[in-house]
Amino acid sequence: MQDILTTASAYSAIAINIMALIVIVFGTLEAFAGGLRVMFSGEQGNAMLSTIYVRFGRWLVAGLTFQLAADVIETATTSTADGWYDIGRLAAVAVIRTFLSFFLERDMRAMSEAPAEPAPKP
């Protein structure tokens, strides 16, 4: 039974890491495309850049959350000599995700409290 759980956990962790990769790559491509759009549009795009930044941060938080889940599964089912390394990696991902979430929420709050940028005059 333990072998089945270990095998299922290993495949689950791989699948979740693939999901994290897809989420992060998609978010990065979206942010890159949005940044290019702002650069070449010729308009002042501070509000648009803020929106792109916040969306990108959300993608990163989602990806890091998936990676954290995969790391928890791997750490819980792995009994290697490098156990402290695995726990350290898990802690590092958790800390990065926590700080990213904190600063993203702070920026979103600041954006919602800031007055709307006036529309450019033709």
Tab-separated table of C-alpha atoms in Angstrom:
chain	number	residue	atom	x	y	z
A	1	MET	CA	0.000	0.000	0.000
A	2	GLN	CA	2.809	2.400	0.867
A	3	ASP	CA	4.448	1.763	-2.498
A	4	ILE	CA	1.220	2.684	-4.269
A	5	LEU	CA	0.935	5.914	-2.293
A	6	THR	CA	4.589	6.779	-2.934
A	7	THR	CA	4.192	6.189	-6.668
A	8	ALA	CA	0.914	8.142	-6.815
A	9	SER	CA	2.508	10.990	-4.868
A	10	ALA	CA	5.496	11.118	-7.207
A	11	TYR	CA	3.285	11.293	-10.303
A	12	SER	CA	1.019	13.843	-8.624
A	13	ALA	CA	3.971	16.065	-7.778
A	14	ILE	CA	5.198	15.876	-11.384
A	15	ALA	CA	1.742	16.757	-12.716
A	16	ILE	CA	1.390	19.681	-10.317
A	17	ASN	CA	4.861	20.974	-11.231
A	18	ILE	CA	3.870	20.829	-14.912
A	19	MET	CA	0.731	22.843	-14.080
A	20	ALA	CA	2.876	25.394	-12.245
A	21	LEU	CA	5.185	25.668	-15.241
A	22	ILE	CA	2.257	26.215	-17.603
A	23	VAL	CA	0.732	28.893	-15.354
A	24	ILE	CA	4.023	30.783	-14.963
A	25	VAL	CA	4.907	30.574	-18.669
A	26	PHE	CA	1.417	31.716	-19.709
A	27	GLY	CA	1.506	34.619	-17.252
A	28	THR	CA	4.968	35.640	-18.431
A	29	LEU	CA	3.913	35.581	-22.081
A	30	GLU	CA	0.802	37.612	-21.272
A	31	ALA	CA	2.845	40.205	-19.362
A	32	PHE	CA	5.427	40.372	-22.140
A	33	ALA	CA	2.750	40.895	-24.801
A	34	GLY	CA	1.037	43.532	-22.667
A	35	GLY	CA	4.319	45.345	-22.101
A	36	LEU	CA	5.041	45.379	-25.814
A	37	ARG	CA	1.546	46.719	-26.492
A	38	VAL	CA	2.097	49.582	-24.055
A	39	MET	CA	5.565	50.327	-25.432
A	40	PHE	CA	4.441	50.565	-29.022
A	41	SER	CA	1.040	52.174	-28.483
A	42	GLY	CA	2.487	55.659	-28.071
A	43	GLU	CA	0.168	56.426	-25.141
A	44	GLN	CA	1.008	57.024	-21.536
A	45	GLY	CA	0.351	53.616	-20.098
A	46	ASN	CA	1.080	53.902	-16.377
A	47	ALA	CA	-2.337	52.544	-15.426
A	48	MET	CA	-2.051	49.809	-18.027
A	49	LEU	CA	1.440	48.856	-16.830
A	50	SER	CA	0.130	48.642	-13.270
A	51	THR	CA	-2.637	46.335	-14.424
A	52	ILE	CA	-0.130	44.182	-16.318
A	53	TYR	CA	2.098	44.055	-13.248
A	54	VAL	CA	-0.746	43.009	-10.957
A	55	ARG	CA	-1.963	40.326	-13.390
A	56	PHE	CA	1.573	38.995	-13.755
A	57	GLY	CA	1.947	38.891	-9.985
A	58	ARG	CA	-1.271	36.895	-9.725
A	59	TRP	CA	0.035	34.382	-12.264
A	60	LEU	CA	3.285	34.064	-10.310
A	61	VAL	CA	1.448	33.592	-7.018
A	62	ALA	CA	-0.700	30.893	-8.618
A	63	GLY	CA	2.356	29.136	-10.064
A	64	LEU	CA	4.240	29.321	-6.774
A	65	THR	CA	1.193	27.970	-4.964
A	66	PHE	CA	1.169	24.951	-7.275
A	67	GLN	CA	4.897	24.476	-6.748
A	68	LEU	CA	4.407	24.698	-2.996
A	69	ALA	CA	1.736	21.993	-3.204
A	70	ALA	CA	4.045	19.759	-5.225
A	71	ASP	CA	6.896	20.353	-2.784
A	72	VAL	CA	4.680	19.501	0.182
A	73	ILE	CA	3.726	16.216	-1.484
A	74	GLU	CA	7.359	15.423	-2.335
A	75	THR	CA	8.627	16.325	1.134
A	76	ALA	CA	5.913	14.352	2.886
A	77	THR	CA	6.583	11.180	0.908
A	78	THR	CA	10.351	11.332	0.460
A	79	SER	CA	12.671	9.911	3.057
A	80	THR	CA	16.132	10.708	1.758
A	81	ALA	CA	19.373	11.679	3.404
A	82	ASP	CA	18.815	15.197	2.056
A	83	GLY	CA	15.639	15.680	4.080
A	84	TRP	CA	16.788	19.048	5.430
A	85	TYR	CA	17.518	20.228	1.898
A	86	ASP	CA	13.957	19.331	0.877
A	87	ILE	CA	12.511	21.102	3.899
A	88	GLY	CA	14.694	24.155	3.184
A	89	ARG	CA	13.515	24.276	-0.424
A	90	LEU	CA	9.918	23.981	0.748
A	91	ALA	CA	10.448	26.818	3.227
A	92	ALA	CA	12.090	29.008	0.557
A	93	VAL	CA	9.156	28.560	-1.843
A	94	ALA	CA	6.704	29.296	0.985
A	95	VAL	CA	8.570	32.477	1.964
A	96	ILE	CA	8.816	33.720	-1.639
A	97	ARG	CA	5.120	33.059	-2.209
A	98	THR	CA	4.178	34.811	1.042
A	99	PHE	CA	6.227	37.924	0.246
A	100	LEU	CA	4.959	38.028	-3.324
A	101	SER	CA	1.364	37.740	-2.139
A	102	PHE	CA	1.894	40.447	0.489
A	103	PHE	CA	3.391	42.965	-1.934
A	104	LEU	CA	0.875	42.135	-4.649
A	105	GLU	CA	-2.044	42.732	-2.277
A	106	ARG	CA	-0.441	45.966	-1.086
A	107	ASP	CA	-0.034	47.186	-4.674
A	108	MET	CA	-3.590	46.213	-5.569
A	109	ARG	CA	-4.880	48.121	-2.543
A	110	ALA	CA	-2.820	51.168	-3.529
A	111	MET	CA	-4.137	50.984	-7.094
A	112	SER	CA	-7.754	50.817	-5.933
A	113	GLU	CA	-7.286	53.804	-3.618
A	114	ALA	CA	-5.478	55.933	-6.236
A	115	PRO	CA	-7.606	58.308	-8.289
A	116	ALA	CA	-8.302	57.176	-11.824
A	117	GLU	CA	-5.944	58.526	-14.481
A	118	PRO	CA	-7.713	61.041	-16.746
A	119	ALA	CA	-8.306	59.963	-20.323
A	120	PRO	CA	-5.830	61.436	-22.827
A	121	LYS	CA	-7.172	64.380	-24.817
A	122	PRO	CA	-7.258	63.968	-28.586
